[in-house]
Short mmCIF file of C-alpha atoms in Angstrom, two decimals:
data_model
loop_
_atom_site.label_atom_id
_atom_site.label_comp_id
_atom_site.label_asym_id
_atom_site.label_seq_id
_atom_site.Cartn_x
_atom_site.Cartn_y
_atom_site.Cartn_z
CA MET A 1 -30.66 -8.93 -16.92
CA ASP A 2 -31.85 -5.38 -17.11
CA THR A 3 -28.59 -3.64 -18.03
CA LEU A 4 -27.26 -6.48 -20.27
CA SER A 5 -28.14 -6.68 -23.94
CA PHE A 6 -29.39 -10.18 -24.86
CA GLY A 7 -28.86 -9.22 -28.52
CA THR A 8 -25.16 -8.32 -27.95
CA LEU A 9 -24.49 -11.35 -25.91
CA ARG A 10 -26.14 -13.62 -28.53
CA SER A 11 -24.41 -12.09 -31.58
CA LEU A 12 -21.01 -12.14 -29.99
CA SER A 13 -21.57 -15.68 -28.73
CA ASP A 14 -22.46 -16.79 -32.25
CA LEU A 15 -18.86 -15.62 -33.25
CA HIS A 16 -17.44 -18.10 -30.81
CA PRO A 17 -19.10 -21.60 -31.24
CA LYS A 18 -18.19 -24.40 -28.97
CA PRO A 19 -16.43 -27.29 -30.63
CA SER A 20 -19.07 -30.11 -30.60
CA HIS A 21 -16.70 -32.89 -29.89
CA LEU A 22 -14.98 -31.46 -26.79
CA HIS A 23 -15.76 -31.44 -23.11
CA PHE A 24 -13.98 -28.81 -20.95
CA GLN A 25 -13.47 -28.98 -17.19
CA TYR A 26 -12.34 -26.04 -15.04
CA GLY A 27 -9.64 -27.31 -12.60
CA THR A 28 -6.90 -25.99 -10.31
CA ALA A 29 -5.10 -24.39 -13.27
CA GLY A 30 -8.31 -23.27 -14.97
CA PHE A 31 -9.04 -24.54 -18.43
CA ARG A 32 -6.18 -26.40 -20.18
CA THR A 33 -6.16 -27.79 -23.69
CA LEU A 34 -4.88 -26.99 -27.27
CA GLY A 35 -4.96 -23.33 -27.90
CA SER A 36 -6.80 -23.88 -31.13
CA ASN A 37 -9.76 -25.27 -29.19
CA LEU A 38 -10.06 -22.41 -26.64
CA ASP A 39 -11.78 -19.77 -28.65
CA SER A 40 -15.33 -20.36 -27.15
CA VAL A 41 -13.99 -20.89 -23.75
CA ILE A 42 -12.07 -17.59 -23.65
CA PHE A 43 -15.18 -15.70 -24.76
CA ARG A 44 -17.37 -17.34 -22.07
CA VAL A 45 -14.71 -16.97 -19.41
CA GLY A 46 -14.75 -13.19 -20.24
CA VAL A 47 -18.56 -13.16 -19.64
CA LEU A 48 -18.09 -15.10 -16.26
CA ALA A 49 -15.40 -12.66 -15.16
CA GLY A 50 -17.91 -9.92 -15.60
CA LEU A 51 -20.55 -11.66 -13.64
CA ARG A 52 -18.07 -12.46 -10.80
CA SER A 53 -17.08 -8.86 -10.49
CA ARG A 54 -20.71 -7.81 -10.36
CA LYS A 55 -21.39 -10.47 -7.63
CA LEU A 56 -18.52 -8.93 -5.64
CA ASP A 57 -19.80 -5.29 -5.94
CA GLY A 58 -17.56 -4.30 -8.78
CA LYS A 59 -14.26 -5.62 -7.39
CA THR A 60 -11.71 -6.22 -10.16
CA ILE A 61 -11.34 -9.92 -11.41
CA GLY A 62 -8.27 -11.10 -13.31
CA VAL A 63 -8.24 -13.36 -16.40
CA MET A 64 -5.07 -14.98 -17.58
CA VAL A 65 -4.41 -16.72 -20.83
CA THR A 66 -1.23 -18.88 -20.62
CA ALA A 67 0.40 -22.05 -21.80
CA SER A 68 2.04 -22.22 -18.41
CA HIS A 69 4.71 -25.10 -18.33
CA ASN A 70 3.15 -26.85 -21.38
CA PRO A 71 4.25 -27.13 -24.94
CA GLU A 72 3.57 -24.11 -27.14
CA PRO A 73 0.42 -25.49 -28.94
CA ASP A 74 -1.15 -25.96 -25.49
CA ASN A 75 -2.95 -23.01 -23.88
CA GLY A 76 -5.18 -22.32 -20.95
CA VAL A 77 -7.29 -19.58 -19.35
CA LYS A 78 -8.12 -19.08 -15.63
CA LEU A 79 -9.80 -16.41 -13.41
CA VAL A 80 -8.29 -14.61 -10.49
CA ASP A 81 -10.33 -13.38 -7.53
CA PRO A 82 -9.99 -9.97 -5.96
CA ARG A 83 -7.26 -10.78 -3.43
CA GLY A 84 -5.09 -12.21 -6.24
CA GLU A 85 -6.13 -15.79 -5.20
CA MET A 86 -7.64 -18.60 -7.33
CA LEU A 87 -11.25 -18.53 -8.28
CA GLU A 88 -13.63 -19.52 -5.49
CA ALA A 89 -14.35 -23.24 -5.70
CA SER A 90 -18.07 -22.87 -6.08
CA TRP A 91 -17.61 -20.82 -9.20
CA GLU A 92 -15.48 -23.46 -10.88
CA GLY A 93 -18.77 -25.28 -11.58
CA TYR A 94 -20.23 -22.12 -13.22
CA ALA A 95 -17.13 -21.98 -15.48
CA THR A 96 -17.49 -25.62 -16.54
CA LEU A 97 -21.26 -25.07 -17.16
CA PHE A 98 -20.60 -22.04 -19.34
CA ALA A 99 -17.81 -23.69 -21.32
CA ASN A 100 -19.79 -26.75 -22.20
CA ALA A 101 -22.99 -25.13 -23.39
CA ALA A 102 -23.50 -26.68 -26.72
CA THR A 103 -25.14 -23.75 -28.53
CA THR A 104 -25.70 -20.02 -28.03
CA ASP A 105 -29.32 -20.84 -26.82
CA ASP A 106 -27.79 -23.21 -24.21
CA PHE A 107 -25.17 -20.65 -23.20
CA MET A 108 -27.85 -17.97 -22.68
CA ASN A 109 -29.88 -20.33 -20.59
CA ALA A 110 -26.86 -21.15 -18.45
CA LEU A 111 -26.08 -17.44 -18.13
CA ASP A 112 -29.53 -16.65 -16.95
CA SER A 113 -29.48 -19.74 -14.49
CA VAL A 114 -26.10 -18.51 -12.94
CA ILE A 115 -27.44 -14.98 -12.52
CA ARG A 116 -30.47 -16.41 -10.66
CA ILE A 117 -28.78 -18.99 -8.44
CA ALA A 118 -25.86 -16.78 -7.52
CA LYS A 119 -28.21 -13.64 -7.08
CA ILE A 120 -26.19 -11.35 -9.15
CA ASP A 121 -27.25 -7.81 -9.49
CA VAL A 122 -26.41 -7.08 -13.08
CA SER A 123 -26.99 -3.35 -12.65
CA LYS A 124 -23.74 -3.22 -10.66
CA PRO A 125 -20.44 -2.38 -12.37
CA ALA A 126 -17.98 -5.11 -13.62
CA ARG A 127 -14.25 -4.65 -13.78
CA VAL A 128 -11.80 -7.13 -15.23
CA VAL A 129 -7.98 -6.89 -15.73
CA TYR A 130 -6.91 -9.30 -18.39
CA ALA A 131 -3.79 -10.51 -20.21
CA PRO A 132 -7.11 -11.18 -24.61
CA LEU A 133 -10.81 -11.80 -24.50
CA GLU A 134 -12.35 -8.44 -25.54
CA ASP A 135 -15.56 -10.02 -26.98
CA GLY A 136 -16.50 -11.73 -23.73
CA LEU A 137 -16.02 -8.44 -21.72
CA LYS A 138 -17.83 -6.46 -24.35
CA ALA A 139 -20.77 -8.77 -24.18
CA ILE A 140 -21.09 -8.51 -20.37
CA HIS A 141 -20.59 -4.67 -20.30
CA ALA A 142 -17.45 -5.03 -18.16
CA GLU A 143 -14.94 -2.27 -17.73
CA PRO A 144 -11.60 -3.81 -19.06
CA ARG A 145 -8.09 -3.09 -18.28
CA ASN A 146 -5.55 -4.84 -20.58
CA ALA A 147 -2.45 -5.98 -18.60
CA GLY A 148 -0.65 -6.75 -21.89
CA VAL A 149 1.78 -9.67 -22.23
CA THR A 150 2.86 -10.41 -18.70
CA THR A 151 3.47 -13.26 -16.31
CA THR A 152 0.74 -15.05 -14.42
CA PRO A 153 2.19 -13.83 -11.03
CA ILE A 154 2.14 -10.24 -12.18
CA LEU A 155 -1.56 -10.58 -13.11
CA HIS A 156 -2.39 -11.90 -9.70
CA TYR A 157 -0.32 -8.97 -8.17
CA LEU A 158 -2.15 -6.52 -10.23
CA VAL A 159 -5.63 -7.82 -9.26
CA LYS A 160 -4.81 -7.62 -5.55
CA ALA A 161 -3.10 -4.17 -5.90
CA ILE A 162 -6.17 -2.74 -7.73
CA ASN A 163 -8.59 -4.13 -5.21
CA THR A 164 -6.61 -2.78 -2.09
CA LYS A 165 -5.65 0.47 -3.55
CA GLY A 166 -6.24 3.25 -1.11
CA THR A 167 -6.84 0.95 1.87
CA LYS A 168 -4.64 0.04 4.87
CA GLU A 169 -4.19 -3.41 3.30
CA SER A 170 -2.71 -1.76 0.02
CA TYR A 171 -0.57 -4.40 -1.66
CA GLY A 172 1.47 -1.98 -3.72
CA GLU A 173 1.19 0.20 -6.84
CA ASP A 174 -1.17 -1.36 -9.44
CA SER A 175 1.25 -1.45 -12.34
CA GLU A 176 4.08 -3.59 -13.57
CA ASP A 177 6.48 -0.93 -12.41
CA GLY A 178 4.98 -1.17 -8.90
CA TYR A 179 5.73 -4.78 -9.02
CA TYR A 180 9.30 -4.36 -9.89
CA GLN A 181 9.76 -1.54 -7.30
CA LYS A 182 8.25 -3.55 -4.44
CA LEU A 183 10.37 -6.69 -5.11
CA SER A 184 13.67 -4.92 -5.86
CA GLN A 185 13.47 -2.46 -2.89
CA ALA A 186 12.70 -5.36 -0.52
CA PHE A 187 15.50 -7.37 -1.90
CA LYS A 188 18.07 -4.55 -1.51
CA LYS A 189 17.13 -4.04 2.02
CA LEU A 190 17.48 -7.76 2.86
CA VAL A 191 20.88 -8.24 1.33
CA SER A 192 22.25 -4.90 2.57
CA GLY A 193 25.57 -5.58 4.38
CA ARG A 194 25.80 -9.01 2.99
CA SER A 195 28.41 -10.21 0.42
CA LYS A 196 26.99 -9.75 -3.15
CA PRO A 197 25.90 -13.07 -4.45
CA ALA A 198 27.53 -14.44 -7.53
CA SER A 199 25.56 -13.95 -10.73
CA LEU A 200 22.75 -16.45 -11.26
CA LEU A 201 22.09 -18.29 -14.55
CA VAL A 202 18.42 -18.08 -15.31
CA ASP A 203 16.62 -20.22 -17.90
CA CYS A 204 13.57 -18.31 -18.94
CA ALA A 205 11.97 -21.22 -20.89
CA ASN A 206 11.68 -18.88 -23.88
CA GLY A 207 8.49 -17.54 -22.27
CA VAL A 208 7.05 -14.31 -21.04
CA GLY A 209 9.35 -14.46 -17.94
CA ALA A 210 12.28 -13.52 -20.18
CA PRO A 211 11.40 -9.78 -20.74
CA ILE A 212 9.98 -9.59 -17.16
CA ALA A 213 13.19 -10.89 -15.68
CA GLU A 214 15.20 -8.49 -17.96
CA ASN A 215 13.10 -5.59 -16.53
CA LEU A 216 13.52 -6.75 -12.99
CA ALA A 217 17.39 -6.98 -13.43
CA GLN A 218 17.37 -3.27 -14.34
CA TYR A 219 15.59 -2.47 -11.02
CA LEU A 220 17.92 -4.75 -9.09
CA GLY A 221 20.85 -2.85 -10.39
CA ASP A 222 24.17 -3.64 -8.79
CA SER A 223 22.58 -5.63 -5.98
CA PHE A 224 22.30 -8.90 -7.95
CA SER A 225 23.33 -10.01 -11.45
CA LEU A 226 21.18 -12.22 -13.56
CA GLU A 227 22.53 -14.06 -16.69
CA LEU A 228 19.40 -14.76 -18.81
CA ILE A 229 19.31 -17.78 -21.05
CA ASN A 230 16.57 -19.17 -23.30
CA THR A 231 14.93 -15.80 -24.06
CA ALA A 232 13.71 -16.46 -27.60
CA THR A 233 10.11 -15.38 -27.05
CA THR A 234 9.39 -14.82 -30.71
CA THR A 235 10.81 -18.14 -32.02
CA SER A 236 8.11 -20.55 -33.02
CA GLY A 237 8.13 -23.80 -31.13
CA ALA A 238 10.71 -22.70 -28.56
CA LEU A 239 8.41 -22.13 -25.49
CA ASN A 240 9.22 -24.77 -22.88
CA ASN A 241 11.07 -26.81 -25.51
CA ALA A 242 13.99 -28.66 -23.92
CA CYS A 243 14.04 -25.97 -21.22
CA GLY A 244 12.10 -24.59 -18.34
CA ALA A 245 11.17 -25.74 -14.78
CA ASP A 246 9.14 -28.76 -15.93
CA PHE A 247 11.80 -30.09 -18.29
CA VAL A 248 14.31 -29.93 -15.49
CA LYS A 249 12.08 -31.60 -12.99
CA THR A 250 10.86 -34.33 -15.26
CA THR A 251 14.21 -35.11 -17.02
CA GLN A 252 16.37 -34.43 -13.93
CA LYS A 253 18.97 -32.72 -15.99
CA SER A 254 19.78 -29.19 -17.04
CA PRO A 255 18.57 -27.73 -20.29
CA PRO A 256 20.85 -28.65 -23.22
CA SER A 257 21.40 -24.93 -23.78
CA LEU A 258 23.28 -24.65 -20.52
CA VAL A 259 25.55 -27.63 -20.99
CA ASN A 260 28.54 -25.52 -22.15
CA ILE A 261 27.80 -22.62 -19.77
CA LEU A 262 27.04 -24.12 -16.34
CA LYS A 263 30.24 -24.85 -14.23
CA PRO A 264 30.64 -27.05 -11.29
CA GLY A 265 29.31 -25.30 -8.09
CA GLN A 266 27.56 -22.56 -10.12
CA ARG A 267 23.98 -21.89 -9.27
CA ALA A 268 21.27 -21.85 -12.01
CA CYS A 269 17.51 -21.98 -12.00
CA SER A 270 14.75 -22.48 -14.45
CA LEU A 271 11.37 -20.69 -14.73
CA ASP A 272 8.37 -22.23 -16.49
CA GLY A 273 6.69 -20.55 -19.52
CA ASP A 274 4.51 -18.17 -17.41
CA ALA A 275 7.06 -17.78 -14.60
CA ASP A 276 5.06 -19.24 -11.70
CA ARG A 277 7.37 -22.34 -11.19
CA LEU A 278 11.04 -22.29 -10.11
CA MET A 279 13.68 -24.96 -10.18
CA TYR A 280 17.21 -24.64 -8.84
CA TYR A 281 20.20 -26.90 -9.74
CA TYR A 282 23.96 -27.00 -9.90
CA LEU A 283 26.68 -29.37 -10.97
CA ASP A 284 28.76 -31.00 -8.13
CA GLU A 285 32.54 -31.23 -8.21
CA ARG A 286 32.29 -34.35 -10.52
CA GLY A 287 30.10 -32.44 -12.95
CA ALA A 288 27.04 -34.48 -11.98
CA PHE A 289 23.59 -32.73 -12.04
CA ARG A 290 22.03 -31.92 -8.77
CA MET A 291 18.48 -30.67 -8.58
CA LEU A 292 17.12 -28.30 -5.91
CA ASP A 293 13.41 -28.60 -6.35
CA GLY A 294 10.27 -27.22 -4.50
CA ASP A 295 10.91 -29.44 -1.55
CA LYS A 296 14.44 -28.16 -1.13
CA ILE A 297 13.21 -24.54 -1.38
CA ALA A 298 10.57 -25.12 1.19
CA ALA A 299 13.13 -26.57 3.59
CA LEU A 300 15.49 -23.65 3.04
CA VAL A 301 12.91 -20.94 3.37
CA ALA A 302 10.78 -22.41 6.21
CA ALA A 303 13.86 -22.96 8.44
CA PHE A 304 15.03 -19.47 7.74
CA ILE A 305 11.67 -17.88 8.70
CA VAL A 306 11.49 -20.01 11.94
CA GLU A 307 14.86 -18.73 12.81
CA LEU A 308 13.91 -15.01 12.18
CA VAL A 309 10.70 -15.45 14.27
CA ARG A 310 12.87 -16.84 17.23
CA LEU A 311 15.41 -14.07 16.91
CA ALA A 312 12.63 -11.42 16.81
CA GLY A 313 11.31 -12.68 20.12
CA LEU A 314 8.00 -13.70 18.45
CA GLU A 315 8.05 -17.51 18.70
CA GLN A 316 5.26 -17.67 21.20
CA VAL A 317 2.90 -15.56 19.16
CA VAL A 318 3.81 -16.37 15.51
CA LYS A 319 3.54 -19.99 14.48
CA VAL A 320 5.09 -21.17 11.21
CA GLY A 321 3.87 -24.21 9.32
CA VAL A 322 4.53 -25.97 6.12
CA VAL A 323 2.08 -27.52 3.60
CA GLN A 324 3.06 -30.37 1.31
CA THR A 325 1.40 -32.88 -0.90
CA ALA A 326 2.00 -36.65 -1.02
CA TYR A 327 4.57 -36.04 -3.76
CA ALA A 328 6.83 -34.35 -1.35
CA ASN A 329 10.09 -36.44 -0.87
CA GLY A 330 9.92 -38.31 2.50
CA ALA A 331 13.33 -37.00 3.40
CA SER A 332 12.04 -33.39 3.17
CA THR A 333 8.96 -34.17 5.30
CA LYS A 334 11.19 -35.68 7.99
CA TYR A 335 13.58 -32.78 7.89
CA LEU A 336 10.78 -30.21 8.19
CA ALA A 337 8.66 -32.15 10.76
CA GLU A 338 11.66 -32.15 13.12
CA ARG A 339 11.47 -28.29 13.05
CA LEU A 340 7.83 -27.15 12.59
CA PRO A 341 4.38 -28.40 11.94
CA VAL A 342 3.83 -30.11 8.56
CA ARG A 343 0.40 -30.81 6.93
CA CYS A 344 -0.23 -32.99 3.93
CA VAL A 345 -3.14 -31.99 1.58
CA PRO A 346 -4.43 -33.36 -1.83
CA THR A 347 -2.54 -32.36 -4.89
CA GLY A 348 -3.30 -28.94 -6.43
CA VAL A 349 -2.24 -25.45 -5.65
CA LYS A 350 -5.61 -24.39 -4.32
CA HIS A 351 -5.47 -27.10 -1.53
CA LEU A 352 -2.02 -25.95 -0.56
CA HIS A 353 -2.75 -22.28 -0.58
CA HIS A 354 -5.96 -22.60 1.46
CA ALA A 355 -4.22 -24.85 4.02
CA ALA A 356 -1.35 -22.36 4.30
CA GLU A 357 -3.77 -19.60 5.22
CA HIS A 358 -4.48 -21.46 8.52
CA TYR A 359 -0.93 -20.81 9.87
CA ASP A 360 0.29 -17.42 11.09
CA VAL A 361 3.04 -17.94 8.42
CA GLY A 362 2.30 -20.68 5.93
CA VAL A 363 4.97 -22.01 3.62
CA TYR A 364 3.95 -24.14 0.67
CA PHE A 365 5.92 -25.44 -2.29
CA GLU A 366 5.10 -28.33 -4.64
CA ALA A 367 7.93 -30.48 -5.68
CA ASN A 368 7.41 -29.05 -9.12
CA GLY A 369 8.63 -25.67 -7.94
CA HIS A 370 5.28 -23.86 -7.51
CA GLY A 371 4.76 -22.21 -4.15
CA THR A 372 4.93 -19.09 -1.92
CA VAL A 373 4.71 -17.96 1.72
CA LEU A 374 1.62 -16.46 3.28
CA PHE A 375 1.77 -14.13 6.19
CA SER A 376 -1.70 -13.75 7.66
CA PRO A 377 -3.16 -10.35 8.16
CA ALA A 378 -3.01 -10.68 11.90
CA THR A 379 0.68 -11.59 11.68
CA GLN A 380 1.52 -8.67 9.53
CA TYR A 381 -0.21 -6.43 12.10
CA LYS A 382 1.79 -8.07 14.87
CA LEU A 383 5.04 -7.39 12.94
CA ALA A 384 4.16 -3.81 12.41
CA GLU A 385 3.16 -3.24 16.06
CA HIS A 386 5.82 -5.33 17.89
CA GLU A 387 8.27 -3.45 19.90
CA PRO A 388 11.65 -5.25 19.99
CA SER A 389 13.71 -5.20 23.16
CA THR A 390 17.09 -5.53 21.75
CA PRO A 391 18.99 -4.51 18.47
CA ALA A 392 19.11 -8.08 17.36
CA GLN A 393 15.29 -8.45 17.77
CA SER A 394 14.86 -5.24 15.73
CA THR A 395 17.07 -6.54 12.94
CA ALA A 396 15.14 -9.80 12.65
CA LEU A 397 11.80 -8.10 12.82
CA ASN A 398 12.78 -5.71 9.97
CA HIS A 399 13.95 -8.75 8.01
CA LEU A 400 10.48 -10.38 8.43
CA ILE A 401 8.72 -7.15 7.52
CA ASN A 402 10.88 -6.94 4.26
CA LEU A 403 10.14 -10.58 3.51
CA THR A 404 6.35 -9.79 3.42
CA GLN A 405 7.19 -7.18 0.74
CA LEU A 406 9.60 -9.47 -1.34
CA ILE A 407 7.26 -12.47 -1.41
CA ASN A 408 4.40 -12.32 -3.80
CA GLN A 409 1.81 -13.85 -1.45
CA THR A 410 -1.00 -14.11 -4.08
CA VAL A 411 0.42 -17.12 -5.96
CA GLY A 412 3.57 -18.93 -6.75
CA ASP A 413 5.96 -16.47 -8.41
CA ALA A 414 9.17 -17.83 -9.86
CA LEU A 415 11.00 -14.43 -9.78
CA SER A 416 9.89 -13.54 -6.30
CA ASP A 417 10.74 -16.98 -5.06
CA MET A 418 14.20 -16.74 -6.81
CA LEU A 419 14.96 -13.52 -4.95
CA LEU A 420 13.68 -15.13 -1.70
CA VAL A 421 16.10 -18.09 -2.18
CA GLU A 422 19.01 -15.68 -2.86
CA VAL A 423 18.24 -13.73 0.24
CA VAL A 424 18.41 -16.87 2.43
CA LEU A 425 21.55 -17.99 0.81
CA ALA A 426 23.16 -14.67 1.40
CA HIS A 427 22.15 -14.60 5.05
CA LYS A 428 23.24 -18.21 5.65
CA SER A 429 26.26 -17.85 3.51
CA TYR A 430 25.27 -21.13 1.79
CA SER A 431 26.57 -22.33 -1.51
CA ALA A 432 24.28 -24.56 -3.55
CA VAL A 433 26.31 -27.61 -2.23
CA GLU A 434 25.56 -26.58 1.46
CA TRP A 435 21.88 -25.89 0.71
CA ASP A 436 21.73 -29.32 -0.92
CA SER A 437 23.27 -30.95 2.08
CA LEU A 438 20.35 -29.96 4.53
CA TYR A 439 18.95 -33.35 3.76
CA ALA A 440 19.45 -36.15 1.14
CA ASP A 441 16.48 -36.88 -1.07
CA LEU A 442 15.22 -40.49 -1.13
CA PRO A 443 15.46 -41.96 -4.63
CA ASN A 444 11.95 -41.88 -6.17
CA ARG A 445 10.08 -42.88 -9.32
CA LEU A 446 6.81 -41.71 -10.85
CA VAL A 447 5.06 -44.05 -13.26
CA LYS A 448 1.98 -43.38 -15.40
CA VAL A 449 -0.46 -46.27 -15.82
CA VAL A 450 -3.12 -46.05 -18.63
CA VAL A 451 -6.46 -47.34 -17.45
CA ALA A 452 -9.99 -47.57 -18.94
CA ASP A 453 -11.64 -45.60 -16.11
CA ARG A 454 -9.56 -43.39 -13.75
CA ASN A 455 -12.76 -42.79 -11.70
CA ALA A 456 -12.65 -46.36 -10.37
CA PHE A 457 -9.65 -45.21 -8.22
CA LYS A 458 -10.81 -43.36 -4.99
CA THR A 459 -8.35 -42.04 -2.38
CA GLU A 460 -8.32 -40.63 1.13
CA ASP A 461 -5.77 -39.40 3.57
CA ALA A 462 -4.70 -36.55 1.30
CA GLU A 463 -4.51 -39.07 -1.65
CA ARG A 464 -2.01 -41.21 0.26
CA LYS A 465 -4.38 -44.21 0.61
CA LEU A 466 -6.70 -45.97 -1.95
CA VAL A 467 -10.25 -46.88 -0.84
CA SER A 468 -11.15 -48.23 -4.29
CA PRO A 469 -10.64 -50.65 -5.99
CA PRO A 470 -11.31 -52.79 -2.85
CA GLY A 471 -8.14 -54.70 -1.58
CA LEU A 472 -5.61 -52.94 -3.72
CA GLN A 473 -4.21 -50.75 -0.91
CA THR A 474 -3.59 -53.86 1.16
CA LYS A 475 -1.59 -55.31 -1.51
CA ILE A 476 0.42 -52.03 -1.99
CA ASP A 477 1.14 -51.97 1.74
CA GLU A 478 2.46 -55.45 1.60
CA LEU A 479 4.87 -54.60 -1.13
CA VAL A 480 5.99 -51.42 0.55
CA ARG A 481 7.07 -53.32 3.70
CA LYS A 482 9.52 -55.30 1.66
CA TYR A 483 11.71 -52.21 0.82
CA GLU A 484 13.88 -50.20 3.28
CA GLY A 485 12.46 -46.61 3.59
CA GLY A 486 9.70 -47.66 1.21
CA ARG A 487 6.61 -45.53 0.41
CA SER A 488 4.26 -45.63 -2.40
CA PHE A 489 0.80 -44.20 -3.30
CA VAL A 490 -1.57 -44.22 -6.24
CA ARG A 491 -3.77 -41.44 -7.29
CA PRO A 492 -5.96 -40.91 -10.46
CA SER A 493 -5.01 -38.06 -12.81
CA GLY A 494 -7.37 -35.20 -12.79
CA THR A 495 -7.20 -34.60 -16.51
CA GLU A 496 -6.65 -37.99 -18.38
CA ASP A 497 -7.46 -41.63 -18.04
CA VAL A 498 -4.21 -42.53 -16.30
CA VAL A 499 -3.32 -43.41 -12.77
CA ARG A 500 -0.07 -42.11 -11.33
CA VAL A 501 2.07 -44.30 -9.12
CA TYR A 502 4.82 -42.71 -6.92
CA ALA A 503 7.34 -44.74 -4.98
CA GLU A 504 10.54 -44.10 -3.05
CA ALA A 505 12.99 -46.12 -1.16
CA VAL A 506 16.56 -45.94 0.28
CA LEU A 507 18.17 -47.28 -2.93
CA ARG A 508 17.45 -46.14 -6.52
CA THR A 509 17.10 -49.75 -7.71
CA GLN A 510 14.53 -50.43 -5.03
CA ALA A 511 12.52 -47.26 -5.66
CA ASP A 512 12.33 -48.24 -9.37
CA GLU A 513 11.48 -51.76 -8.55
CA LEU A 514 8.62 -50.79 -6.12
CA ALA A 515 7.26 -48.31 -8.57
CA PHE A 516 7.02 -50.92 -11.31
CA ARG A 517 5.60 -53.58 -9.03
CA VAL A 518 2.85 -51.21 -7.87
CA ALA A 519 2.20 -50.09 -11.33
CA GLY A 520 1.73 -53.74 -12.44
CA LEU A 521 -0.71 -54.26 -9.63
CA VAL A 522 -2.67 -51.23 -10.80
CA TYR A 523 -2.76 -52.32 -14.32
CA ASP A 524 -3.92 -55.83 -13.56
CA THR A 525 -6.57 -54.65 -11.07
CA ALA A 526 -8.02 -52.25 -13.62
CA GLY A 527 -8.31 -55.14 -16.12
CA GLY A 528 -5.57 -54.04 -18.47
CA ASP A 529 -4.99 -56.09 -21.66
CA ILE A 530 -2.35 -58.63 -20.88
CA ALA A 531 -1.03 -58.30 -24.54
CA ARG A 532 -0.47 -54.67 -24.10
CA ARG A 533 1.00 -54.80 -20.50
CA PRO A 534 4.12 -52.54 -20.42
CA LYS A 535 7.27 -54.82 -20.14
CA GLU A 536 8.68 -52.79 -17.34
CA PHE A 537 5.68 -53.56 -15.09
CA LEU A 538 6.58 -56.29 -12.70
#
């Protein structure tokens, strides 16, 4: 550790002691817990970011502090790798090791161990763009760049833009202005000549997406009008409170603040707190709420891209695929599988993103509204070099090229995805009702079962089948066969001692009944207390 000061590291570490009663785990979304418990974690993540940058010869690493879709007291911190993607899986273990070092001495030992195991040359420069962890970066002698208060997707964009600046893979200008310019210019090209879409109601969840959406609206100008709701970013307790994408998805209703604003047939959407999830919805002619979730977005977008690839004359050389998790509605899987390849992977954005990279064009959206589209480098080269033989092919090709600029391919980006949806609706002349009619969702129910030990539940087949406890999957299969269109799976939570039960069937009453019967099986198999057995479990 020649260029690092043990004394500085030690003294700064002493300022950020780890809470003795807590254990931290780095997962798909980084570290997540109450914000009041994260001080030591944020410091140590800053140190780790500096090491990661040195390991990668000084490439810029991103660090994001965000509550995401969670209540305001919650918070989290995660690292972003040089291409704007999530932290390499092997380094998640280092993050967990650092975070759980009980004392400064333990932390220093862990630091030394990681430097040796990962073979890090600490004499190399370290560069980190972050959105506040100054002490951690100071301790590791990293060159910091403060991205200010911004969205998670913009931080991912900045990391990739910084690391590709001046190369043929340049992702765009490495500034927030560059982000707005890139998205707005591509959007204007894609909707040119189309009827201007009606204004869109945008619920900003009282989060950081509000000022970003307001800025983006200025760049969009007359091409598209946004009506921003829930923009109280300075009101204590307002973040994600009865609003936002997660509220809409879990309650299956519009935010109360839109009740007297949203009219039948009018489109609306909700971002989550850090603007990486998107949920669309509308009211039908009877005033009933209709949700257009990540599955609906995937169906709309994937079918459109397949059509453009065909019209461009590239269907033989550019293959489009969709990646889903077991939580995807069975009706959406059926709709998509009739049109293009569909792959199911375990829950978690990192699994979807990595699987999507195996397609020429990979589309992935979780039902919760987090997702994006990835165009492989080889595919982007094909689009740039392809010589169309007809005007129609040329038009479709240009649309595909502009889509690569409109879509934030580093991570799910609610604002980029919102513009993508609006482009497809404009091209297809779809209303929200027509989009919704692509397929009818199967009624479904998600139930949480509290268990003593979630680790007793092991899965396979992308979490769709249980292998442990023995015999439970057979009982679930027997139940499922009794319901028309029935499907159910059980998976342990990654963060708490609960098991999640998902069920769907042709009728709402059957989906509910199947879910509660499976939940009862899980509770009893796990040795749940009969006296505390939830009364709805059958």
